[in-house]
């Protein structure tokens, strides 16, 4: 269920946007479409728990973007690592996504959840508080676990 929610939110939040009047070249548009396709395929594989294949898609998408300009790639990599219980790697990727896009609530939530698994309670609470504020005070059980 968590993947369905993340997929819906991801599609709405992370699809590349172009400001009014901004032009992108056909080459840039093709690259964005290729990245989107890889991320969509990776998300579908993640839902099926095919972690190696999902990881391969997300890593391939990462090679298509500049190191610091597309947070969803790092978020999805972090989500795979979290499912694989590689929480240090999940923290690294969620942190990278949150630094790239400080308004990316899902990245902050993943960062906080991964820190909880590492028993870094105070730091997890700060990340989950931030996610909660970005979500507009939508409350999550993880938030209360750290808060109490």
Tab-separated table of N, CA and C in Angstrom:
chain	number	residue	atom	x	y	z
A	1	UNK	N	0.825	-1.196	0.000
A	1	UNK	CA	0.000	0.000	0.000
A	1	UNK	C	0.864	1.253	0.000
A	2	UNK	N	1.970	1.200	0.729
A	2	UNK	CA	2.825	2.374	0.815
A	2	UNK	C	3.340	2.774	-0.560
A	3	UNK	N	3.603	1.787	-1.442
A	3	UNK	CA	4.128	2.103	-2.758
A	3	UNK	C	3.089	2.777	-3.630
A	4	UNK	N	1.846	2.357	-3.494
A	4	UNK	CA	0.786	2.989	-4.282
A	4	UNK	C	0.671	4.457	-3.914
A	5	UNK	N	0.707	4.751	-2.622
A	5	UNK	CA	0.624	6.137	-2.183
A	5	UNK	C	1.838	6.915	-2.668
A	6	UNK	N	3.037	6.350	-2.486
A	6	UNK	CA	4.236	7.038	-2.932
A	6	UNK	C	4.222	7.245	-4.438
A	7	UNK	N	3.731	6.251	-5.191
A	7	UNK	CA	3.698	6.377	-6.641
A	7	UNK	C	2.772	7.498	-7.068
A	8	UNK	N	1.598	7.563	-6.481
A	8	UNK	CA	0.661	8.634	-6.823
A	8	UNK	C	1.245	9.985	-6.463
A	9	UNK	N	1.767	10.104	-5.253
A	9	UNK	CA	2.370	11.369	-4.825
A	9	UNK	C	3.557	11.697	-5.709
A	10	UNK	N	4.383	10.699	-6.000
A	10	UNK	CA	5.559	10.933	-6.821
A	10	UNK	C	5.178	11.449	-8.198
A	11	UNK	N	4.180	10.818	-8.819
A	11	UNK	CA	3.795	11.259	-10.151
A	11	UNK	C	3.302	12.702	-10.137
A	12	UNK	N	2.606	13.080	-9.101
A	12	UNK	CA	2.083	14.444	-9.019
A	12	UNK	C	3.169	15.443	-8.642
A	13	UNK	N	4.029	15.082	-7.698
A	13	UNK	CA	5.018	16.018	-7.171
A	13	UNK	C	6.271	16.095	-8.021
A	14	UNK	N	6.682	14.990	-8.623
A	14	UNK	CA	8.023	14.947	-9.176
A	14	UNK	C	8.130	15.044	-10.680
A	15	UNK	N	7.025	14.999	-11.366
A	15	UNK	CA	7.159	15.127	-12.807
A	15	UNK	C	7.782	16.473	-13.145
A	16	UNK	N	8.691	16.506	-14.073
A	16	UNK	CA	9.360	17.763	-14.403
A	16	UNK	C	8.349	18.821	-14.829
A	17	UNK	N	8.572	20.010	-14.329
A	17	UNK	CA	7.688	21.113	-14.685
A	17	UNK	C	8.482	22.157	-15.456
A	18	UNK	N	7.777	22.862	-16.283
A	18	UNK	CA	8.386	23.923	-17.074
A	18	UNK	C	7.589	25.181	-16.803
A	19	UNK	N	8.262	26.249	-16.476
A	19	UNK	CA	7.587	27.509	-16.206
A	19	UNK	C	6.947	28.034	-17.482
A	20	UNK	N	5.908	28.834	-17.299
A	20	UNK	CA	5.226	29.430	-18.450
A	20	UNK	C	6.231	30.198	-19.298
A	21	UNK	N	6.196	29.959	-20.558
A	21	UNK	CA	7.092	30.667	-21.466
A	21	UNK	C	8.471	30.039	-21.587
A	22	UNK	N	8.806	29.106	-20.697
A	22	UNK	CA	10.114	28.469	-20.746
A	22	UNK	C	10.126	27.419	-21.853
A	23	UNK	N	11.167	27.402	-22.613
A	23	UNK	CA	11.298	26.446	-23.697
A	23	UNK	C	12.364	25.419	-23.340
A	24	UNK	N	12.064	24.167	-23.626
A	24	UNK	CA	13.101	23.151	-23.484
A	24	UNK	C	13.295	22.523	-24.856
A	25	UNK	N	14.507	22.146	-25.096
A	25	UNK	CA	14.835	21.584	-26.402
A	25	UNK	C	14.236	20.188	-26.535
A	26	UNK	N	14.062	19.737	-27.753
A	26	UNK	CA	13.583	18.360	-27.963
A	26	UNK	C	14.499	17.327	-27.305
A	27	UNK	N	15.804	17.615	-27.297
A	27	UNK	CA	16.757	16.701	-26.662
A	27	UNK	C	16.522	16.641	-25.152
A	28	UNK	N	16.311	17.802	-24.516
A	28	UNK	CA	16.026	17.836	-23.078
A	28	UNK	C	14.700	17.143	-22.775
A	29	UNK	N	13.724	17.385	-23.623
A	29	UNK	CA	12.418	16.756	-23.437
A	29	UNK	C	12.529	15.232	-23.537
A	30	UNK	N	13.299	14.746	-24.489
A	30	UNK	CA	13.498	13.308	-24.645
A	30	UNK	C	14.205	12.721	-23.419
A	31	UNK	N	15.200	13.443	-22.898
A	31	UNK	CA	15.917	12.976	-21.708
A	31	UNK	C	14.983	12.902	-20.505
A	32	UNK	N	14.130	13.913	-20.339
A	32	UNK	CA	13.178	13.909	-19.227
A	32	UNK	C	12.189	12.754	-19.357
A	33	UNK	N	11.762	12.482	-20.560
A	33	UNK	CA	10.838	11.372	-20.791
A	33	UNK	C	11.509	10.033	-20.471
A	34	UNK	N	12.789	9.921	-20.819
A	34	UNK	CA	13.518	8.687	-20.539
A	34	UNK	C	13.688	8.489	-19.024
A	35	UNK	N	14.016	9.563	-18.313
A	35	UNK	CA	14.149	9.491	-16.858
A	35	UNK	C	12.812	9.107	-16.230
A	36	UNK	N	11.744	9.759	-16.673
A	36	UNK	CA	10.411	9.458	-16.154
A	36	UNK	C	10.057	7.996	-16.393
A	37	UNK	N	10.371	7.477	-17.556
A	37	UNK	CA	10.083	6.074	-17.887
A	37	UNK	C	10.850	5.138	-16.957
A	38	UNK	N	12.122	5.426	-16.724
A	38	UNK	CA	12.933	4.593	-15.831
A	38	UNK	C	12.385	4.621	-14.409
A	39	UNK	N	11.994	5.802	-13.931
A	39	UNK	CA	11.459	5.902	-12.578
A	39	UNK	C	10.117	5.185	-12.459
A	40	UNK	N	9.292	5.297	-13.461
A	40	UNK	CA	7.997	4.615	-13.446
A	40	UNK	C	8.196	3.096	-13.455
A	41	UNK	N	9.103	2.624	-14.291
A	41	UNK	CA	9.405	1.190	-14.330
A	41	UNK	C	9.977	0.724	-12.991
A	42	UNK	N	10.878	1.515	-12.427
A	42	UNK	CA	11.468	1.166	-11.134
A	42	UNK	C	10.427	1.091	-10.034
A	43	UNK	N	9.487	2.035	-10.024
A	43	UNK	CA	8.425	2.029	-9.018
A	43	UNK	C	7.559	0.777	-9.155
A	44	UNK	N	7.253	0.383	-10.379
A	44	UNK	CA	6.453	-0.830	-10.601
A	44	UNK	C	7.211	-2.068	-10.111
A	45	UNK	N	8.498	-2.119	-10.374
A	45	UNK	CA	9.312	-3.244	-9.916
A	45	UNK	C	9.424	-3.263	-8.398
A	46	UNK	N	9.511	-2.095	-7.798
A	46	UNK	CA	9.576	-2.005	-6.338
A	46	UNK	C	8.284	-2.529	-5.713
A	47	UNK	N	7.151	-2.197	-6.308
A	47	UNK	CA	5.863	-2.714	-5.811
A	47	UNK	C	5.829	-4.235	-5.861
A	48	UNK	N	6.503	-4.813	-6.850
A	48	UNK	CA	6.561	-6.277	-6.981
A	48	UNK	C	7.671	-6.883	-6.111
A	49	UNK	N	8.379	-6.036	-5.386
A	49	UNK	CA	9.502	-6.445	-4.529
A	49	UNK	C	10.662	-7.049	-5.325
A	50	UNK	N	10.793	-6.627	-6.566
A	50	UNK	CA	11.933	-7.039	-7.392
A	50	UNK	C	13.022	-5.982	-7.185
A	51	UNK	N	13.674	-6.074	-6.041
A	51	UNK	CA	14.625	-5.036	-5.639
A	51	UNK	C	15.823	-4.876	-6.564
A	52	UNK	N	16.444	-5.968	-7.012
A	52	UNK	CA	17.588	-5.787	-7.915
A	52	UNK	C	17.209	-5.047	-9.204
A	53	UNK	N	16.076	-5.412	-9.789
A	53	UNK	CA	15.656	-4.764	-11.033
A	53	UNK	C	15.258	-3.309	-10.781
A	54	UNK	N	14.562	-3.059	-9.676
A	54	UNK	CA	14.173	-1.684	-9.342
A	54	UNK	C	15.423	-0.827	-9.133
A	55	UNK	N	16.361	-1.359	-8.378
A	55	UNK	CA	17.609	-0.638	-8.121
A	55	UNK	C	18.335	-0.334	-9.427
A	56	UNK	N	18.354	-1.298	-10.336
A	56	UNK	CA	19.010	-1.085	-11.632
A	56	UNK	C	18.347	0.056	-12.397
A	57	UNK	N	17.004	0.115	-12.391
A	57	UNK	CA	16.303	1.191	-13.107
A	57	UNK	C	16.621	2.549	-12.485
A	58	UNK	N	16.572	2.612	-11.154
A	58	UNK	CA	16.823	3.895	-10.493
A	58	UNK	C	18.272	4.340	-10.668
A	59	UNK	N	19.199	3.400	-10.628
A	59	UNK	CA	20.603	3.758	-10.850
A	59	UNK	C	20.825	4.236	-12.287
A	60	UNK	N	20.138	3.607	-13.224
A	60	UNK	CA	20.248	4.051	-14.622
A	60	UNK	C	19.677	5.465	-14.766
A	61	UNK	N	18.552	5.731	-14.104
A	61	UNK	CA	17.970	7.083	-14.137
A	61	UNK	C	18.952	8.092	-13.545
A	62	UNK	N	19.652	7.685	-12.496
A	62	UNK	CA	20.632	8.576	-11.854
A	62	UNK	C	21.739	8.971	-12.828
A	63	UNK	N	22.122	8.063	-13.715
A	63	UNK	CA	23.183	8.388	-14.672
A	63	UNK	C	22.717	9.385	-15.725
A	64	UNK	N	21.401	9.552	-15.843
A	64	UNK	CA	20.844	10.439	-16.865
A	64	UNK	C	20.681	11.884	-16.397
A	65	UNK	N	20.865	12.120	-15.090
A	65	UNK	CA	20.676	13.478	-14.557
A	65	UNK	C	21.973	13.981	-13.958
A	66	UNK	N	22.073	15.298	-13.872
A	66	UNK	CA	23.207	15.895	-13.174
A	66	UNK	C	23.143	15.462	-11.711
A	67	UNK	N	24.264	15.452	-11.040
A	67	UNK	CA	24.361	14.919	-9.681
A	67	UNK	C	23.411	15.589	-8.697
A	68	UNK	N	23.070	16.834	-8.932
A	68	UNK	CA	22.324	17.524	-7.880
A	68	UNK	C	21.059	18.213	-8.366
A	69	UNK	N	20.400	17.663	-9.382
A	69	UNK	CA	19.258	18.433	-9.855
A	69	UNK	C	17.938	17.680	-9.970
A	70	UNK	N	17.846	16.440	-9.516
A	70	UNK	CA	16.579	15.737	-9.634
A	70	UNK	C	16.379	14.830	-8.419
A	71	UNK	N	15.783	15.375	-7.389
A	71	UNK	CA	15.610	14.701	-6.104
A	71	UNK	C	14.891	13.359	-6.175
A	72	UNK	N	13.876	13.171	-7.029
A	72	UNK	CA	13.162	11.895	-7.022
A	72	UNK	C	14.044	10.670	-7.266
A	73	UNK	N	15.089	10.822	-8.041
A	73	UNK	CA	15.988	9.689	-8.274
A	73	UNK	C	16.570	9.224	-6.943
A	74	UNK	N	17.021	10.160	-6.123
A	74	UNK	CA	17.621	9.815	-4.840
A	74	UNK	C	16.568	9.290	-3.866
A	75	UNK	N	15.373	9.854	-3.906
A	75	UNK	CA	14.295	9.373	-3.049
A	75	UNK	C	14.000	7.905	-3.347
A	76	UNK	N	13.816	7.574	-4.624
A	76	UNK	CA	13.474	6.204	-4.982
A	76	UNK	C	14.607	5.233	-4.654
A	77	UNK	N	15.848	5.654	-4.866
A	77	UNK	CA	16.970	4.807	-4.450
A	77	UNK	C	16.926	4.573	-2.944
A	78	UNK	N	16.657	5.637	-2.186
A	78	UNK	CA	16.553	5.509	-0.735
A	78	UNK	C	15.438	4.571	-0.319
A	79	UNK	N	14.329	4.609	-1.030
A	79	UNK	CA	13.202	3.741	-0.707
A	79	UNK	C	13.570	2.269	-0.920
A	80	UNK	N	14.289	1.978	-1.991
A	80	UNK	CA	14.737	0.593	-2.220
A	80	UNK	C	15.672	0.163	-1.097
A	81	UNK	N	16.641	1.015	-0.767
A	81	UNK	CA	17.583	0.652	0.294
A	81	UNK	C	16.868	0.472	1.630
A	82	UNK	N	15.848	1.263	1.886
A	82	UNK	CA	15.068	1.101	3.108
A	82	UNK	C	14.385	-0.262	3.123
A	83	UNK	N	13.788	-0.643	2.008
A	83	UNK	CA	13.140	-1.956	1.939
A	83	UNK	C	14.143	-3.095	2.087
A	84	UNK	N	15.358	-2.861	1.638
A	84	UNK	CA	16.411	-3.869	1.779
A	84	UNK	C	17.055	-3.826	3.171
A	85	UNK	N	16.565	-2.931	4.014
A	85	UNK	CA	17.056	-2.734	5.381
A	85	UNK	C	18.502	-2.231	5.427
A	86	UNK	N	18.928	-1.588	4.366
A	86	UNK	CA	20.229	-0.922	4.336
A	86	UNK	C	19.965	0.536	4.715
A	87	UNK	N	19.727	0.746	6.004
A	87	UNK	CA	19.285	2.059	6.463
A	87	UNK	C	20.333	3.157	6.326
A	88	UNK	N	21.627	2.865	6.495
A	88	UNK	CA	22.607	3.934	6.239
A	88	UNK	C	22.534	4.446	4.785
A	89	UNK	N	22.380	3.533	3.827
A	89	UNK	CA	22.256	3.958	2.425
A	89	UNK	C	20.943	4.691	2.207
A	90	UNK	N	19.874	4.239	2.859
A	90	UNK	CA	18.576	4.922	2.744
A	90	UNK	C	18.683	6.346	3.278
A	91	UNK	N	19.372	6.509	4.402
A	91	UNK	CA	19.567	7.848	4.978
A	91	UNK	C	20.338	8.734	4.004
A	92	UNK	N	21.414	8.205	3.447
A	92	UNK	CA	22.234	8.994	2.517
A	92	UNK	C	21.418	9.484	1.327
A	93	UNK	N	20.615	8.605	0.760
A	93	UNK	CA	19.843	8.975	-0.430
A	93	UNK	C	18.677	9.899	-0.092
A	94	UNK	N	17.998	9.631	1.018
A	94	UNK	CA	16.900	10.518	1.428
A	94	UNK	C	17.437	11.912	1.757
A	95	UNK	N	18.580	11.961	2.406
A	95	UNK	CA	19.196	13.250	2.728
A	95	UNK	C	19.535	14.009	1.448
A	96	UNK	N	20.105	13.315	0.484
A	96	UNK	CA	20.458	13.952	-0.789
A	96	UNK	C	19.211	14.525	-1.458
A	97	UNK	N	18.112	13.754	-1.461
A	97	UNK	CA	16.862	14.226	-2.068
A	97	UNK	C	16.338	15.460	-1.336
A	98	UNK	N	16.399	15.443	-0.008
A	98	UNK	CA	15.894	16.579	0.779
A	98	UNK	C	16.762	17.818	0.611
A	99	UNK	N	18.045	17.637	0.434
A	99	UNK	CA	18.944	18.776	0.213
A	99	UNK	C	18.700	19.382	-1.168
A	100	UNK	N	18.508	18.535	-2.163
A	100	UNK	CA	18.231	19.023	-3.515
A	100	UNK	C	16.928	19.802	-3.542
A	101	UNK	N	15.900	19.223	-2.904
A	101	UNK	CA	14.575	19.855	-2.882
A	101	UNK	C	14.057	19.903	-1.450
A	102	UNK	N	14.319	20.996	-0.743
A	102	UNK	CA	13.915	21.102	0.661
A	102	UNK	C	12.403	21.041	0.899
A	103	UNK	N	11.602	21.130	-0.151
A	103	UNK	CA	10.141	21.030	-0.008
A	103	UNK	C	9.622	19.617	-0.283
A	104	UNK	N	10.495	18.660	-0.461
A	104	UNK	CA	10.143	17.299	-0.821
A	104	UNK	C	9.810	16.517	0.464
A	105	UNK	N	8.549	16.571	0.877
A	105	UNK	CA	8.105	15.990	2.148
A	105	UNK	C	8.405	14.498	2.227
A	106	UNK	N	8.211	13.784	1.132
A	106	UNK	CA	8.443	12.340	1.137
A	106	UNK	C	9.896	12.010	1.454
A	107	UNK	N	10.818	12.831	0.968
A	107	UNK	CA	12.237	12.605	1.255
A	107	UNK	C	12.514	12.798	2.744
A	108	UNK	N	11.912	13.834	3.332
A	108	UNK	CA	12.100	14.075	4.767
A	108	UNK	C	11.499	12.934	5.587
A	109	UNK	N	10.345	12.422	5.147
A	109	UNK	CA	9.704	11.307	5.848
A	109	UNK	C	10.581	10.065	5.781
A	110	UNK	N	11.087	9.737	4.597
A	110	UNK	CA	11.960	8.579	4.445
A	110	UNK	C	13.230	8.747	5.277
A	111	UNK	N	13.776	9.942	5.288
A	111	UNK	CA	14.979	10.231	6.072
A	111	UNK	C	14.698	9.961	7.546
A	112	UNK	N	13.592	10.480	8.041
A	112	UNK	CA	13.235	10.272	9.446
A	112	UNK	C	12.970	8.813	9.770
A	113	UNK	N	12.247	8.120	8.908
A	113	UNK	CA	11.954	6.703	9.146
A	113	UNK	C	13.239	5.877	9.173
A	114	UNK	N	14.138	6.183	8.253
A	114	UNK	CA	15.402	5.437	8.201
A	114	UNK	C	16.247	5.705	9.440
A	115	UNK	N	16.235	6.931	9.913
A	115	UNK	CA	16.967	7.254	11.146
A	115	UNK	C	16.359	6.533	12.347
A	116	UNK	N	15.027	6.363	12.349
A	116	UNK	CA	14.391	5.608	13.426
A	116	UNK	C	14.920	4.172	13.465
A	117	UNK	N	15.083	3.559	12.305
A	117	UNK	CA	15.609	2.196	12.259
A	117	UNK	C	17.043	2.134	12.784
A	118	UNK	N	17.744	3.247	12.688
A	118	UNK	CA	19.118	3.308	13.197
A	118	UNK	C	19.152	3.768	14.656
A	119	UNK	N	17.954	3.956	15.238
A	119	UNK	CA	17.784	4.366	16.639
A	119	UNK	C	18.386	5.748	16.923
A	120	UNK	N	18.354	6.604	15.936
A	120	UNK	CA	18.803	7.990	16.092
A	120	UNK	C	17.555	8.834	16.320
A	121	UNK	N	16.985	8.716	17.505
A	121	UNK	CA	15.655	9.236	17.810
A	121	UNK	C	15.539	10.742	17.665
A	122	UNK	N	16.467	11.495	18.236
A	122	UNK	CA	16.358	12.962	18.186
A	122	UNK	C	16.444	13.483	16.758
A	123	UNK	N	17.388	12.956	16.014
A	123	UNK	CA	17.538	13.385	14.622
A	123	UNK	C	16.316	12.959	13.794
A	124	UNK	N	15.821	11.752	14.065
A	124	UNK	CA	14.624	11.269	13.357
A	124	UNK	C	13.440	12.180	13.644
A	125	UNK	N	13.287	12.569	14.887
A	125	UNK	CA	12.173	13.449	15.253
A	125	UNK	C	12.235	14.760	14.472
A	126	UNK	N	13.427	15.332	14.341
A	126	UNK	CA	13.564	16.595	13.592
A	126	UNK	C	13.167	16.412	12.127
A	127	UNK	N	13.585	15.312	11.536
A	127	UNK	CA	13.250	15.078	10.114
A	127	UNK	C	11.751	14.829	9.947
A	128	UNK	N	11.163	14.056	10.861
A	128	UNK	CA	9.731	13.774	10.774
A	128	UNK	C	8.901	15.020	11.070
A	129	UNK	N	9.389	15.861	11.981
A	129	UNK	CA	8.706	17.143	12.222
A	129	UNK	C	8.689	17.978	10.941
A	130	UNK	N	9.805	18.018	10.271
A	130	UNK	CA	9.887	18.773	9.018
A	130	UNK	C	8.941	18.193	7.968
A	131	UNK	N	8.931	16.872	7.846
A	131	UNK	CA	8.018	16.220	6.898
A	131	UNK	C	6.577	16.558	7.243
A	132	UNK	N	6.262	16.509	8.517
A	132	UNK	CA	4.898	16.791	8.959
A	132	UNK	C	4.487	18.217	8.601
A	133	UNK	N	5.385	19.166	8.795
A	133	UNK	CA	5.080	20.558	8.426
A	133	UNK	C	4.881	20.683	6.916
A	134	UNK	N	5.718	20.015	6.146
A	134	UNK	CA	5.596	20.077	4.688
A	134	UNK	C	4.325	19.408	4.192
A	135	UNK	N	3.909	18.358	4.856
A	135	UNK	CA	2.671	17.688	4.481
A	135	UNK	C	1.449	18.517	4.859
A	136	UNK	N	1.655	19.596	5.587
A	136	UNK	CA	0.530	20.422	5.995
A	136	UNK	C	-0.198	19.841	7.188
A	137	UNK	N	0.588	19.337	8.115
A	137	UNK	CA	0.040	18.778	9.344
A	137	UNK	C	-0.798	17.532	9.127
A	138	UNK	N	-0.514	16.782	8.068
A	138	UNK	CA	-1.092	15.447	7.944
A	138	UNK	C	-0.295	14.580	8.907
A	139	UNK	N	-0.956	13.899	9.772
A	139	UNK	CA	-0.245	13.172	10.832
A	139	UNK	C	0.036	11.734	10.420
A	140	UNK	N	1.214	11.293	10.749
A	140	UNK	CA	1.667	9.954	10.424
A	140	UNK	C	2.029	9.238	11.718
A	141	UNK	N	1.770	7.927	11.805
A	141	UNK	CA	2.105	7.190	13.029
A	141	UNK	C	3.574	7.311	13.404
A	142	UNK	N	4.467	7.355	12.415
A	142	UNK	CA	5.893	7.455	12.716
A	142	UNK	C	6.182	8.732	13.503
A	143	UNK	N	5.462	9.793	13.203
A	143	UNK	CA	5.661	11.065	13.878
A	143	UNK	C	5.393	10.904	15.372
A	144	UNK	N	4.325	10.200	15.717
A	144	UNK	CA	3.971	10.045	17.117
A	144	UNK	C	4.898	9.106	17.857
A	145	UNK	N	5.443	8.105	17.165
A	145	UNK	CA	6.386	7.200	17.818
A	145	UNK	C	7.608	7.955	18.315
A	146	UNK	N	8.095	8.880	17.534
A	146	UNK	CA	9.286	9.626	17.906
A	146	UNK	C	8.933	10.739	18.882
A	147	UNK	N	7.755	11.301	18.732
A	147	UNK	CA	7.344	12.445	19.530
A	147	UNK	C	7.111	12.082	20.980
A	148	UNK	N	6.605	10.883	21.283
A	148	UNK	CA	6.258	10.518	22.650
A	148	UNK	C	7.446	10.154	23.504
